[in-house]
Every structure is written in C-alpha cells, then in structure tokens.
Coordinates of C-alpha atoms and ligand atoms in Angstrom, one line a residue:
M1 CA -57.1 10.2 -5.0
T2 CA -55.9 6.4 -5.7
A3 CA -52.3 7.6 -7.6
S4 CA -52.5 7.1 -10.8
L5 CA -49.8 6.7 -13.5
L6 CA -51.7 6.9 -16.7
Y7 CA -50.7 9.2 -19.1
P8 CA -53.5 12.4 -18.6
R9 CA -56.2 12.3 -21.5
V10 CA -59.0 13.9 -22.4
T11 CA -61.9 11.7 -23.7
A12 CA -65.8 12.3 -23.2
T13 CA -65.3 12.2 -19.6
R14 CA -62.0 13.1 -18.7
R15 CA -59.8 17.5 -18.9
A16 CA -56.9 18.4 -19.1
V17 CA -55.4 21.2 -19.3
S18 CA -51.4 21.5 -19.8
L19 CA -50.2 24.4 -16.8
D20 CA -46.8 24.5 -18.6
G21 CA -45.7 28.3 -19.3
L22 CA -43.5 30.8 -17.2
W23 CA -43.5 30.4 -14.0
K24 CA -41.6 31.5 -10.9
F25 CA -38.6 30.1 -9.2
R26 CA -36.1 30.9 -6.0
F27 CA -33.9 29.5 -5.0
D28 CA -33.7 28.8 -0.7
L29 CA -29.6 28.2 0.0
E30 CA -30.5 28.4 3.6
S31 CA -34.0 25.6 3.4
K32 CA -35.9 28.6 5.4
G33 CA -38.8 29.1 2.7
T34 CA -40.9 26.6 5.0
A35 CA -40.2 28.2 7.9
E36 CA -41.5 31.6 5.7
N37 CA -44.4 30.6 4.4
W38 CA -43.2 30.6 0.7
M39 CA -45.8 29.0 0.0
N40 CA -48.2 31.4 0.8
G41 CA -46.4 33.3 -2.0
L42 CA -43.4 33.7 -3.8
K43 CA -41.4 36.6 -3.6
N44 CA -38.0 37.5 -4.8
S45 CA -39.0 35.6 -8.1
V46 CA -37.5 35.7 -10.8
N47 CA -38.9 34.1 -14.2
M48 CA -38.7 29.9 -14.8
P49 CA -40.1 28.4 -18.1
V50 CA -41.8 25.8 -16.8
P51 CA -40.6 22.1 -18.8
A52 CA -36.7 22.5 -18.6
S53 CA -33.7 22.9 -17.2
F54 CA -32.7 26.1 -14.5
C55 CA -29.0 25.2 -15.0
D56 CA -28.3 26.7 -17.8
I57 CA -31.2 29.3 -18.3
F58 CA -29.3 31.1 -16.1
T59 CA -25.3 32.8 -16.6
D60 CA -23.3 32.7 -13.9
K61 CA -22.0 30.0 -11.9
D62 CA -23.5 30.2 -8.8
S63 CA -27.5 29.7 -10.4
R64 CA -26.2 27.2 -12.3
E65 CA -23.9 24.7 -9.6
Y66 CA -26.5 24.8 -7.2
C67 CA -28.0 22.4 -5.6
G68 CA -30.1 22.3 -2.4
D69 CA -33.8 23.1 -2.0
F70 CA -35.8 25.6 -4.8
W71 CA -38.9 27.0 -5.3
Y72 CA -41.6 27.9 -8.2
E73 CA -44.8 29.2 -8.9
T74 CA -47.6 29.4 -10.7
E75 CA -51.9 30.5 -10.9
F76 CA -54.1 28.3 -12.6
L77 CA -57.9 28.7 -13.3
V78 CA -60.4 25.7 -12.1
P79 CA -63.4 26.4 -14.5
E80 CA -66.9 25.9 -12.8
E81 CA -68.4 23.2 -14.0
W82 CA -66.0 21.0 -12.8
K83 CA -67.4 20.3 -9.8
D84 CA -68.6 17.3 -8.9
R85 CA -64.9 16.4 -10.2
K86 CA -61.6 15.3 -8.9
I87 CA -60.2 17.2 -9.3
A88 CA -55.6 16.3 -9.8
V89 CA -52.5 17.6 -10.6
R90 CA -50.0 15.3 -12.5
F91 CA -45.7 16.1 -12.8
G92 CA -43.8 14.4 -15.6
S93 CA -41.3 14.2 -13.5
V94 CA -39.7 17.4 -11.4
T95 CA -35.8 16.6 -10.2
H96 CA -35.1 15.1 -8.3
K97 CA -37.7 15.9 -4.6
A98 CA -40.3 17.5 -4.2
R99 CA -42.8 18.8 -2.2
V100 CA -46.5 19.8 -3.9
F101 CA -48.2 23.3 -2.3
I102 CA -51.4 24.5 -3.1
N103 CA -53.1 27.5 -2.0
G104 CA -50.7 27.4 0.8
T105 CA -51.7 23.0 2.3
E106 CA -48.9 20.5 1.6
V107 CA -50.4 18.2 -1.5
A108 CA -47.8 15.6 -1.8
Q109 CA -44.2 14.7 -1.9
H110 CA -42.1 13.0 -4.4
V111 CA -39.0 11.7 -4.4
G112 CA -37.9 10.1 -8.2
G113 CA -35.9 12.8 -10.2
F114 CA -37.2 10.7 -13.8
L115 CA -40.8 9.8 -13.4
P116 CA -44.5 11.2 -13.0
F117 CA -46.5 11.5 -9.5
D118 CA -50.0 12.6 -8.9
A119 CA -52.2 15.1 -6.6
D120 CA -55.7 15.0 -6.1
I121 CA -56.2 18.4 -5.2
T122 CA -59.4 19.0 -5.0
A123 CA -60.6 19.6 -0.8
Y124 CA -58.6 22.3 -1.6
V125 CA -59.1 24.2 -4.6
K126 CA -61.7 27.1 -5.4
F127 CA -63.7 27.6 -8.7
N128 CA -63.7 30.1 -10.9
E129 CA -61.4 32.2 -9.0
N130 CA -57.3 31.7 -9.1
N131 CA -55.1 29.2 -7.4
R132 CA -51.6 28.8 -6.3
L133 CA -49.6 26.0 -7.0
S134 CA -45.8 25.8 -5.3
V135 CA -43.2 23.4 -6.0
L136 CA -41.0 23.1 -3.0
A137 CA -37.5 21.3 -5.1
N138 CA -33.8 19.7 -4.5
N139 CA -31.7 18.1 -6.2
E140 CA -29.2 17.0 -3.5
L141 CA -27.3 13.7 -4.2
S142 CA -27.2 10.3 -2.1
Q143 CA -26.6 7.4 -1.7
T144 CA -30.4 6.1 -0.6
M145 CA -31.5 7.9 -4.3
I146 CA -31.0 6.6 -7.4
P147 CA -29.1 8.9 -9.8
C148 CA -26.2 8.1 -6.7
G149 CA -23.9 10.4 -5.3
A150 CA -23.3 12.4 -3.0
T151 CA -23.3 16.3 -1.7
E152 CA -20.6 18.0 -1.7
V153 CA -19.3 21.8 0.5
L154 CA -17.0 23.2 -1.0
S155 CA -14.9 25.7 1.4
D156 CA -17.2 28.4 1.5
G157 CA -19.8 27.0 2.3
K158 CA -21.2 26.7 -0.8
K159 CA -22.7 23.0 -2.0
I160 CA -22.5 21.1 -5.2
A161 CA -23.1 18.0 -6.7
A162 CA -21.1 14.9 -6.6
P163 CA -22.7 13.0 -8.9
Y164 CA -21.4 9.6 -9.5
F165 CA -22.3 8.9 -12.9
D166 CA -21.1 10.3 -16.1
F167 CA -24.1 13.7 -17.3
Y168 CA -25.1 16.9 -15.5
N169 CA -26.8 16.5 -12.6
Y170 CA -30.0 19.3 -14.5
A171 CA -33.1 19.6 -12.2
G172 CA -35.9 21.7 -12.0
I173 CA -38.9 21.1 -13.2
H174 CA -38.8 18.5 -16.9
R175 CA -41.7 17.5 -17.9
P176 CA -44.8 19.1 -19.3
V177 CA -47.2 19.9 -15.6
K178 CA -51.5 19.0 -16.5
L179 CA -54.7 20.1 -13.9
M180 CA -57.0 17.2 -14.3
A181 CA -60.8 16.7 -13.8
L182 CA -61.3 13.2 -13.5
P183 CA -65.0 11.7 -13.0
K184 CA -65.2 10.1 -8.5
E185 CA -64.5 7.1 -9.5
S186 CA -62.5 6.1 -12.9
V187 CA -60.2 3.9 -14.5
T188 CA -56.7 4.1 -12.8
D189 CA -55.3 1.6 -14.6
Y190 CA -54.8 -0.9 -17.9
S191 CA -52.5 -3.7 -18.9
T192 CA -52.4 -5.9 -22.5
V193 CA -50.4 -9.4 -22.8
Y194 CA -50.8 -10.3 -26.8
R195 CA -50.9 -13.9 -28.2
L196 CA -50.7 -14.7 -31.8
E197 CA -51.7 -17.4 -33.9
E198 CA -51.8 -17.9 -37.9
G199 CA -54.5 -14.4 -39.1
K200 CA -55.5 -13.7 -36.1
A201 CA -54.0 -11.7 -31.8
F202 CA -55.4 -12.1 -28.8
V203 CA -55.3 -9.1 -25.9
D204 CA -55.3 -9.9 -22.9
Y205 CA -55.9 -7.1 -21.1
S206 CA -57.4 -6.0 -17.7
V207 CA -58.5 -2.9 -15.7
E208 CA -58.3 -0.8 -12.8
A209 CA -61.2 1.2 -11.7
E210 CA -62.7 2.8 -9.0
G211 CA -66.1 2.2 -7.0
N212 CA -67.9 -1.1 -9.1
G213 CA -69.5 0.0 -12.3
T214 CA -69.2 -2.1 -15.4
V215 CA -65.9 -1.7 -17.7
S216 CA -65.9 -2.9 -21.4
V217 CA -63.1 -2.3 -24.1
S218 CA -62.6 -1.7 -27.6
L219 CA -60.1 -1.9 -30.2
H220 CA -60.1 0.9 -33.3
D221 CA -58.2 0.5 -35.8
D222 CA -57.0 4.0 -37.9
E223 CA -60.0 3.8 -40.0
G224 CA -62.4 3.4 -37.3
N225 CA -63.7 0.2 -37.0
C226 CA -63.6 -1.8 -34.5
A227 CA -61.6 -4.4 -34.4
A228 CA -62.5 -6.1 -31.5
K229 CA -64.5 -5.7 -28.6
A230 CA -65.0 -7.4 -24.0
E231 CA -66.4 -6.4 -21.2
G232 CA -65.2 -7.1 -17.9
R233 CA -61.9 -6.2 -15.7
T234 CA -59.7 -8.4 -17.4
G235 CA -60.7 -9.9 -20.6
T236 CA -60.2 -10.8 -24.2
L237 CA -60.3 -9.6 -26.9
E238 CA -59.7 -11.5 -29.8
V239 CA -58.9 -9.4 -33.2
I240 CA -58.4 -11.5 -36.8
D241 CA -56.1 -10.3 -39.8
P242 CA -54.6 -7.7 -36.5
K243 CA -52.2 -5.0 -38.0
L244 CA -48.6 -6.3 -36.4
W245 CA -46.6 -2.8 -34.7
G246 CA -42.8 -3.7 -35.8
I247 CA -40.0 -1.8 -36.2
G248 CA -40.5 1.0 -38.7
K249 CA -44.0 -0.8 -39.6
P250 CA -45.8 1.5 -36.6
N251 CA -49.5 0.0 -36.5
L252 CA -51.2 1.2 -33.3
Y253 CA -54.5 1.1 -32.8
T254 CA -56.9 2.6 -29.8
I255 CA -58.4 0.9 -27.2
V256 CA -61.0 2.7 -25.3
I257 CA -61.7 1.8 -21.9
S258 CA -65.8 2.0 -20.6
L259 CA -66.9 2.6 -17.1
C260 CA -70.8 2.8 -16.4
K261 CA -73.0 2.3 -14.2
D262 CA -76.7 2.0 -13.8
G263 CA -76.1 2.8 -18.0
K264 CA -74.4 6.0 -17.9
L265 CA -70.8 6.2 -19.1
V266 CA -68.8 6.9 -15.7
D267 CA -65.5 7.4 -17.0
E268 CA -63.8 6.6 -20.6
Y269 CA -59.7 6.1 -20.4
K270 CA -58.1 6.3 -24.7
D271 CA -54.6 5.2 -25.5
R272 CA -52.5 4.1 -28.4
I273 CA -51.2 0.5 -27.7
G274 CA -49.4 -2.1 -30.7
I275 CA -49.6 -5.4 -31.3
R276 CA -46.6 -7.1 -31.1
T277 CA -44.2 -10.3 -29.2
F278 CA -41.1 -9.8 -27.3
E279 CA -39.6 -12.2 -26.3
V280 CA -35.7 -14.6 -25.8
K281 CA -35.5 -17.6 -27.2
G282 CA -33.6 -20.3 -28.7
G283 CA -30.7 -17.8 -27.8
E284 CA -32.3 -14.9 -30.3
L285 CA -34.3 -11.7 -30.3
L286 CA -37.3 -12.2 -31.2
L287 CA -39.8 -9.7 -32.5
N288 CA -43.3 -11.2 -34.1
G289 CA -41.1 -14.2 -33.2
K290 CA -38.7 -13.3 -36.3
P291 CA -34.7 -12.2 -35.4
V292 CA -33.9 -9.0 -34.9
Y293 CA -30.7 -7.6 -34.3
L294 CA -30.8 -4.0 -32.3
K295 CA -29.3 -1.5 -33.8
G296 CA -29.3 2.2 -32.3
F297 CA -27.5 4.1 -29.1
G298 CA -27.3 4.9 -25.6
K299 CA -29.1 8.5 -25.5
H300 CA -29.9 11.2 -23.4
E301 CA -32.5 13.9 -22.5
D302 CA -30.1 16.8 -23.0
A303 CA -29.5 19.6 -25.3
D304 CA -28.6 23.5 -24.8
I305 CA -30.4 25.5 -22.6
R306 CA -33.1 23.1 -22.0
G307 CA -30.9 20.9 -19.9
K308 CA -33.4 18.1 -20.0
G309 CA -36.6 20.2 -20.4
M310 CA -38.2 17.6 -22.7
D311 CA -38.4 19.8 -26.2
Y312 CA -40.6 17.9 -28.8
A313 CA -38.8 20.0 -31.2
I314 CA -35.3 18.6 -30.0
A315 CA -37.3 14.8 -29.6
Q316 CA -38.2 15.0 -33.5
R317 CA -35.0 16.0 -33.9
D318 CA -33.2 12.9 -32.9
Y319 CA -35.9 10.5 -34.4
E320 CA -35.6 12.3 -37.7
C321 CA -31.6 11.5 -37.6
M322 CA -31.8 7.5 -36.2
K323 CA -34.7 6.8 -39.2
W324 CA -32.2 9.0 -41.4
I325 CA -29.1 6.4 -40.6
G326 CA -30.1 3.3 -40.7
A327 CA -31.2 2.1 -35.5
N328 CA -34.1 0.6 -35.2
C329 CA -32.9 0.7 -31.2
Y330 CA -31.8 3.2 -28.4
R331 CA -31.4 2.5 -24.8
T332 CA -32.9 5.2 -22.5
S333 CA -29.2 5.0 -20.8
H334 CA -29.8 6.1 -17.6
Y335 CA -33.2 7.2 -17.2
P336 CA -37.3 6.6 -17.6
Y337 CA -36.9 9.3 -20.7
A338 CA -40.8 12.1 -20.8
E339 CA -44.0 9.9 -21.2
E340 CA -43.8 11.7 -24.8
W341 CA -41.2 10.0 -25.9
Y342 CA -42.0 6.5 -25.8
Y343 CA -45.3 7.5 -27.6
M344 CA -43.2 9.2 -29.7
A345 CA -41.5 6.0 -30.3
D346 CA -44.9 4.0 -31.0
E347 CA -45.5 6.1 -33.3
E348 CA -42.3 5.8 -34.7
G349 CA -41.5 1.8 -35.3
F350 CA -38.1 2.3 -33.1
L351 CA -37.5 0.3 -30.1
I352 CA -37.4 0.8 -26.3
I353 CA -34.5 -0.9 -24.0
D354 CA -36.3 1.2 -21.1
E355 CA -33.9 2.3 -18.5
V356 CA -34.4 3.7 -14.1
P357 CA -32.3 5.8 -12.6
A358 CA -29.9 3.1 -11.1
V359 CA -26.6 4.6 -12.3
G360 CA -23.9 5.5 -9.9
M361 CA -23.7 2.0 -7.8
F362 CA -19.6 2.5 -8.1
E363 CA -18.1 5.2 -5.8
S364 CA -16.2 6.7 -8.4
L365 CA -16.7 9.9 -10.3
M366 CA -15.8 7.9 -14.0
N367 CA -16.7 4.5 -13.1
A368 CA -15.5 3.1 -16.7
V369 CA -12.4 5.1 -16.5
D370 CA -12.0 3.0 -13.5
A371 CA -13.1 -0.2 -14.0
S372 CA -11.4 0.1 -17.6
K373 CA -8.0 0.0 -16.3
G374 CA -8.6 -2.7 -13.3
Q375 CA -9.6 -0.9 -10.4
Q376 CA -11.6 -2.2 -8.0
Q377 CA -13.9 -0.9 -5.1
K378 CA -12.6 -1.1 -1.3
V379 CA -16.2 -1.0 0.0
T380 CA -18.7 -3.2 -1.6
W381 CA -21.3 -1.5 -2.4
F382 CA -23.8 -3.3 -2.1
E383 CA -22.8 -3.7 2.0
K384 CA -23.5 0.1 2.4
E385 CA -25.7 0.7 6.5
T386 CA -27.2 2.6 3.0
T387 CA -28.1 -0.5 1.2
P388 CA -31.5 -1.8 2.5
E389 CA -32.7 2.3 1.7
L390 CA -31.5 2.5 -1.6
L391 CA -33.6 -0.8 -2.7
E392 CA -36.4 0.1 -1.4
H393 CA -36.2 3.0 -3.2
H394 CA -34.9 1.7 -6.7
I395 CA -37.7 -1.6 -7.1
S396 CA -40.5 1.5 -6.4
C397 CA -38.4 3.6 -9.6
V398 CA -38.7 -0.3 -11.3
H399 CA -42.6 -0.3 -10.4
D400 CA -43.2 3.3 -11.3
M401 CA -41.2 2.7 -14.3
I402 CA -43.2 -0.6 -15.9
V403 CA -46.3 0.8 -14.0
R404 CA -45.3 4.0 -16.4
D405 CA -44.1 1.9 -19.6
K406 CA -46.0 -1.2 -19.7
N407 CA -48.1 -0.2 -22.4
H408 CA -45.4 0.9 -25.3
P409 CA -44.7 -2.0 -28.1
S410 CA -41.8 0.2 -28.3
V411 CA -41.2 -1.3 -24.9
I412 CA -39.6 -4.7 -26.0
A413 CA -36.7 -4.8 -22.5
W414 CA -36.6 -3.9 -18.9
S415 CA -32.6 -2.6 -17.8
L416 CA -32.5 -2.6 -13.9
L417 CA -28.9 -0.8 -13.9
N418 CA -26.4 0.7 -15.3
E419 CA -22.2 -0.6 -14.4
P420 CA -23.0 -1.4 -11.1
E421 CA -20.4 -3.2 -8.5
T422 CA -20.9 -6.8 -9.3
I423 CA -17.8 -8.3 -8.2
H424 CA -19.0 -9.1 -4.8
E425 CA -21.1 -11.8 -4.1
S426 CA -22.9 -9.4 -1.6
A427 CA -23.9 -7.8 -5.2
R428 CA -26.1 -10.5 -5.8
P429 CA -29.2 -11.2 -2.9
Y430 CA -29.4 -6.7 -4.5
F431 CA -30.4 -8.2 -7.9
E432 CA -32.1 -11.1 -7.3
Q433 CA -35.0 -8.4 -5.5
V434 CA -34.8 -6.1 -7.9
F435 CA -34.9 -8.3 -10.8
A436 CA -37.5 -10.6 -9.1
K437 CA -39.7 -7.5 -8.4
A438 CA -39.0 -6.3 -12.5
L439 CA -40.8 -9.7 -14.5
E440 CA -43.9 -9.6 -10.8
F441 CA -44.4 -6.1 -12.2
D442 CA -44.3 -6.8 -16.0
P443 CA -47.2 -8.5 -17.4
Q444 CA -46.3 -9.1 -20.0
K445 CA -43.0 -10.9 -18.5
R446 CA -40.1 -8.5 -20.9
P447 CA -36.5 -9.7 -20.5
R448 CA -34.9 -7.6 -18.3
T449 CA -31.2 -7.3 -18.0
F450 CA -28.5 -4.4 -16.4
A451 CA -25.2 -3.1 -18.7
L452 CA -21.5 -4.2 -17.5
V453 CA -18.7 -2.4 -16.5
M454 CA -15.5 -3.1 -18.4
N455 CA -14.6 -5.3 -14.5
S456 CA -17.6 -7.4 -14.4
R457 CA -16.0 -10.2 -16.6
P458 CA -16.3 -13.7 -16.7
G459 CA -15.5 -15.2 -13.6
L460 CA -15.4 -11.6 -12.3
C461 CA -19.4 -10.4 -12.2
K462 CA -21.8 -12.2 -9.7
C463 CA -24.7 -11.1 -11.8
W464 CA -24.8 -11.5 -15.2
D465 CA -27.1 -14.7 -15.6
L466 CA -29.3 -12.8 -14.1
S467 CA -30.4 -11.1 -17.3
D468 CA -32.7 -13.0 -20.4
F469 CA -30.0 -11.1 -22.5
V470 CA -26.7 -10.0 -21.7
S471 CA -25.8 -6.1 -22.0
L472 CA -21.9 -5.1 -22.2
N473 CA -20.9 -1.4 -22.1
R474 CA -16.9 -2.2 -23.4
Y475 CA -14.6 0.9 -24.0
Y476 CA -11.4 -1.9 -25.6
G477 CA -9.1 0.9 -27.9
W478 CA -10.5 3.7 -25.6
Y479 CA -10.9 3.9 -22.2
V480 CA -7.1 0.5 -22.3
M481 CA -5.0 0.8 -25.2
G482 CA -6.3 3.5 -27.7
G483 CA -4.0 4.9 -30.1
P484 CA -1.5 2.9 -32.1
R485 CA -2.2 0.6 -28.9
I486 CA -6.0 -0.2 -30.7
V487 CA -4.4 -4.1 -32.5
N488 CA -3.6 -4.9 -28.8
A489 CA -7.6 -3.4 -28.1
E490 CA -8.9 -6.1 -31.0
K491 CA -6.7 -8.8 -29.3
A492 CA -7.6 -8.4 -25.6
F493 CA -12.0 -7.6 -26.6
R494 CA -11.7 -10.8 -28.0
A495 CA -10.4 -12.6 -25.7
E496 CA -13.5 -11.6 -23.2
M497 CA -15.7 -12.1 -25.8
D498 CA -13.4 -15.9 -25.8
E499 CA -14.7 -16.3 -22.6
W500 CA -18.5 -15.3 -22.4
A501 CA -18.3 -17.7 -25.0
K502 CA -17.0 -20.5 -22.6
I503 CA -19.9 -19.7 -20.7
R504 CA -23.3 -17.9 -22.1
G505 CA -25.2 -20.8 -21.9
D506 CA -27.6 -19.2 -25.3
K507 CA -28.5 -16.4 -24.3
P508 CA -27.9 -12.8 -26.8
F509 CA -25.8 -10.7 -26.1
I510 CA -25.9 -7.2 -26.9
F511 CA -24.0 -3.5 -26.6
T512 CA -25.4 -0.7 -24.7
E513 CA -22.2 1.0 -25.0
Y514 CA -18.7 1.3 -27.0
G515 CA -17.4 4.7 -28.4
A516 CA -15.3 7.3 -28.3
D517 CA -15.1 10.7 -27.5
T518 CA -14.4 13.0 -31.0
N519 CA -14.3 16.8 -31.1
G520 CA -15.9 17.1 -34.0
E521 CA -14.3 19.7 -35.9
L522 CA -11.2 17.9 -35.6
H523 CA -9.7 16.1 -39.1
K524 CA -6.3 14.7 -38.7
L525 CA -4.7 12.2 -41.5
P526 CA -3.4 9.7 -39.6
S527 CA -5.8 9.4 -37.0
V528 CA -5.0 10.4 -33.1
M529 CA -7.4 9.8 -30.5
W530 CA -10.5 12.8 -30.3
S531 CA -10.3 13.5 -34.4
Q532 CA -13.1 12.1 -36.2
E533 CA -11.1 9.3 -37.6
Y534 CA -9.6 7.9 -34.5
Q535 CA -13.8 7.3 -33.8
D536 CA -13.6 6.2 -37.3
E537 CA -11.3 3.7 -36.9
Y538 CA -11.8 2.5 -33.5
L539 CA -15.4 1.8 -34.9
E540 CA -14.3 -0.1 -37.5
M541 CA -12.8 -2.3 -35.1
T542 CA -15.4 -3.1 -32.9
H543 CA -17.3 -4.4 -35.3
R544 CA -15.0 -6.1 -36.7
V545 CA -14.9 -8.3 -33.2
F546 CA -18.9 -7.3 -33.3
D547 CA -19.2 -9.7 -36.8
S548 CA -17.6 -12.3 -35.6
Y549 CA -19.8 -13.9 -33.6
P550 CA -23.2 -14.5 -34.4
W551 CA -24.5 -14.4 -30.8
I552 CA -23.8 -10.6 -30.4
K553 CA -27.6 -10.0 -32.0
G554 CA -27.3 -6.0 -31.3
E555 CA -25.4 -2.2 -31.1
L556 CA -26.2 0.7 -29.4
V557 CA -23.2 3.1 -29.6
W558 CA -22.5 5.9 -27.2
N559 CA -23.6 8.2 -27.2
F560 CA -26.7 9.5 -30.0
A561 CA -24.8 12.4 -29.7
D562 CA -22.1 14.6 -27.2
F563 CA -24.4 16.2 -24.1
Q564 CA -23.8 17.7 -20.4
T565 CA -21.4 16.4 -17.8
T566 CA -20.0 17.1 -14.6
E567 CA -16.9 19.2 -16.3
G568 CA -13.7 17.2 -15.0
I569 CA -10.3 16.7 -17.4
I570 CA -11.3 14.1 -19.2
R571 CA -14.5 15.8 -20.4
M572 CA -14.0 18.9 -22.4
N573 CA -16.7 20.8 -21.9
G574 CA -19.5 17.7 -21.5
N575 CA -19.0 14.0 -22.7
K576 CA -18.6 13.8 -26.4
K577 CA -19.7 10.7 -27.4
G578 CA -21.9 11.4 -29.9
I579 CA -22.3 10.2 -33.1
F580 CA -23.8 13.5 -33.4
T581 CA -23.0 16.9 -32.2
R582 CA -24.8 18.4 -28.9
D583 CA -27.1 20.2 -31.6
R584 CA -28.0 17.2 -33.0
Q585 CA -25.8 17.7 -36.6
P586 CA -23.8 14.6 -38.0
K587 CA -20.0 13.8 -37.2
S588 CA -18.2 12.1 -39.9
A589 CA -19.1 8.2 -37.7
A590 CA -23.2 9.3 -39.0
F591 CA -21.7 8.3 -42.0
V592 CA -20.3 5.3 -41.3
F593 CA -23.0 3.1 -38.8
K594 CA -25.6 5.5 -41.7
K595 CA -23.2 2.4 -44.2
R596 CA -23.4 -0.2 -42.2
W597 CA -26.8 0.0 -41.0
E598 CA -28.5 0.8 -44.5
S599 CA -27.1 -3.1 -44.9
L600 CA -27.1 -5.5 -42.1
P601 CA -31.0 -7.2 -42.4
E602 CA -33.2 -7.0 -39.5
D603 CA -32.8 -10.4 -38.5
Y604 CA -29.4 -10.1 -39.4
K605 CA -27.4 -13.3 -37.5
G606 CA -30.7 -14.9 -36.8
Ligands
GCB701 C1 -20.5 4.3 -19.1 C2 -21.4 4.9 -18.1 C3 -21.8 6.4 -19.2 C4 -21.3 7.7 -19.3 C5 -19.6 6.6 -20.2 C6 -18.4 7.0 -20.6 O1 -19.4 3.2 -19.3 O2 -22.8 4.2 -18.8 O3 -23.0 7.4 -18.5 O4 -20.8 8.7 -19.8 O5 -19.4 5.2 -19.5 O6 -18.5 8.1 -21.5 O7 -17.0 7.3 -19.8

C-alpha cells in the first residue's frame, strides 16, 4: 500500500476500528524475542493499556527506567465483509522504533517516536478469524535519531536512557491504533491553500489518489449547505461569503473528496478544514491579514500514570485551562503531538506552532543551564560523523510532520529545531537544508522558525536569520541572575534585546520559552526562588521587558504545566515551571497571566 498519513476516517467507502485497550506486554532485555519467535505468541506477558507509556504503570524502578527492546501483542478479527478491501493497521505513534508483525510475518518498520505510520496487511490476515498483531519496540536514544540522546550502561549491565533533553523518555504505544479497511484504489493525500478576496475565498486544492479514477471535491458548511465544488485532481473551490477560521472563531467546513470510476464511487475521504491565511509581513504576524499577538505556552504531552499516552480527558482539560487563562496559542514542544490535539485546536480556535522532535542537538542534558552560563560545546554538534544520518532522519520527520498536519487551520508555523548549537559555521548548511525542505513540503508555505538557546545571541548565532520570525528561549532571572540579582537580569535582558534591535531588520520576534521553577505549595514573603511569589515577580520583570519592544509579537511561557523529567539535582520530581501543576490546577502565576492576557487585545502592538 502507498503509505498514507491521512487521519483514519469512516466514510461511505472506508472503515476504521479501534484496537486500543489492554494488550499483552513483555520486556526483551537480551533482544532474543525475534530468535525465540515471540511474534508467534508472547508468553509470560503482563497487561498493558494502549495508548499509554509503559513506564509509570509499573511500581518497580527497573521497569520504569527500562531501556531496550519490548513487545506488545493483541488480537483482532477482520470481518468477512472486508474481503476485496485493502486492510491496513495504523499506529498514531510508537516511541521510538517499531517493527510490526501480523500472524508472525513482519509487515512494517518505523523509526521516530512521534509520528504515525501504517502497514498494508491484506496479504497476511485471515478473515472471520482472530489475527495476531505483535509490535517489537525500542526506546533507546542515539545521535542519529531525533530526539537526540545516548544510552548509558550501568555498572550492573543495565541500560538507561541518557536524554540530551529535559523531559522524561516516556515510551510505548502512545497514540491510538486503528484497523482500517480501504478501497483497493484510494485517496492517499490532499492539500489546500487559501487566497482571500473581498467577500470571497479561493481554496486551491490538490488530491493524490491511486489508479486513474476521476476526482471531485466539495466543501460543506455546518448547516449542510454545499459552499463550493470542483472537479479534477487539482483545482480551485470558490467560496462566496466565506466564514473565516480565527482565534476563538473556529468556523470549519467539511471537505469531501470523491474518487469515481465508470460513474461509481470508489473512495470517499472527509475532513474538517478552516479557511484562513497566516503570514509574516511588514514585521507583523498576520492572521487573515490582521496583526495577531501570540499568548500561550510551550507544552508537553505529559500526565501522571499515562505519561505521554494520548488521553482526551487531559487534552480537553488543557484546552479548558488555556481558554480560561486567555491564551490563544501553544507550541508542541518538543515533538508533534497526537493528531487529536490538532483537530481539537481547529475546533477550539487555537493557534499551534508545530515542532519536529529535533531537540537535544547540544550534547548536554541541561542545555539551558549550560548555555545560560555561556558554556560552549568543544565538539561542534554538526560536524560529527553521525551528522549526515541525523540530517536524513530529521528531514524525514519534517516531511511526515508537514504532510500529516498541513491541512490544520490551527497550525500557523513550523518549529524546525529546539535549542540546537548554532554558534559554529558548520551549523548553517545543516539548517539551510532543513529550512529549504520545510518550505518545499508545505503547500501553504507557512513561516518557519526554531527556538534559540541562551547562548545563540546576536553576533554569535549563525542561523537565526533563516527563521521567518525569530523565537527566543530566555531565562534571565532564573538560570542566571536569579533572586535578588533579578535587577541585573533585567538589565542584561534589555542589553541583549537592544543588540537584536540593531540587526533584526523587520523580522518579528516571539518568546517560545521563559519561566521559573515554582513549587505549587510554597509561599514566601518576601519571595525566594521556587516560591510562587518569585514566579510572579519574575514574570512581572519579563513582561515589562516584552512590553518595551514593539517588535516582540508573542509570549509562550515555559511551561503550561509541571512535567516529568529525568531525575537530577535541579529537578524535584520533574520540571516545575508549570503555570499549572501537573494535575492541572492553577499556581498563583495563572492569575497573573489571566489578568494580563485578558487585557491584551488580539492585535496588541499591531
Ligand atoms: C529549555 C528547554 C526545555 C527545558 C527548559 C527548562 O530551554 O528547551 O526543554 O525544559 O529549558 O526548564 O530548563
């Protein structure tokens, strides 16, 4: 089957059945499972929920920290009625590597823990009988794969993950698994691009489909009226009096793509899209031609017990908290989230900066800390022997992220790296290739950016100008000059911004990170670092700086909620920079933001 990243839908011609639930699970410490034929039946297994990370389900440390191969297994029945269809299995994600077997035969391999993949299993399934689906996964980190890290071997021979990033290396089958029945010839992809005119919108579309059937496309509003239709694999839908998609105004249309042969419907694919434009122009971020100021968060997919497993209850609660506080945007730091998050943002009228998992390109667990102190890498990251392989994998993730997410109105920009090393010239050619590919892959040509670490500064950073808008991660008053030194922090912060002002041309800047670790239970008068009072003072200082520069067009605070990280001396059961606690209750800073964000107009500084 042509691999298709289209979200699974049930339509007149398509079926999709959830395989989520309790699966069998077993660690494979010695990687002997394939030699011992575990794909033909997983013995001595335990139960494991899917989707979820396996880590926090266990009560012993060895299991939680397990690093290496592990297996999942389930059974499913393919109904007789599905004969003559193409049968596929689709994983929203498996972290980080996967090999998939049907009734003992390998049908797919995938690398990259945050993007979907599918496998054509038509030739391997038995109809009206149970079929075995086995997954051999692996959660080891390396420097040839994103996110980057290492695998450390302890003195007792056990392997643990040594991430070069600041979130727990949760692993497992993290997102929904679907069994699909598709027509033998089907629609495999589509894209839309929008042009707005007075009282009119033009939707330029293109459809990819197997076979030589004819394609027709129509657009329907929520009252069921047909807003436009067109014929052909490429074409334009003309919508009169379009209801535009916008922040908190989530007007959506249903796009219906039909593939016909000899007058008969062969395949039908339906999706929800929103008509809107987003561009960087004249120093502004423009949504539907009007300036917009970004207010919101860097987030994580993270919650207790389920780790990074997709959970609608957590996701909906997060949207409710973000609406309550007056946010309009978030960055999917540091990887593309489950697809369900994007459909929810489309429905809620939220903006998303979509980030590829290119985090850890800086050989240290605590980049932000080291970089804040001006430490530089001895070995330049982008001159390693592993760089070409890493670049290839990075570009393939950029490709899959953009193909997967390009039709979401909520997605306004691509973040192509988080806090990479940028001060050596050797970074530039790597960046240039990633940035050029993103532009090539995206029919809407969305703005591209990357998040600059503290020591990627004016005069030092060799790559910032590749961004269409510049995204800074800055921790003045936390990692440097904290506590009573916050006055110095403000001065140093302004000095850096004054330097940027001299060279930025008309590029808008936003902050993709700023924040202070805060214990959700600690109050202290006068403040000390880690108290809620200090978080508030830190924010007040930082916002004062933001408000002094008209070309700062957005503020995404780090982080929406406290989240789990690797154990360490500066992490007390995780990163505590959340504005909400890990169980999604407000710290006092949440009220600071609510007041500020509710009072800032949508076009603040526009
Ligand atoms: C950063 C990283 C983020 C960390 C954060 C912190 O710069 O991008 O992953 O969690 O700093 O809190 O140190």
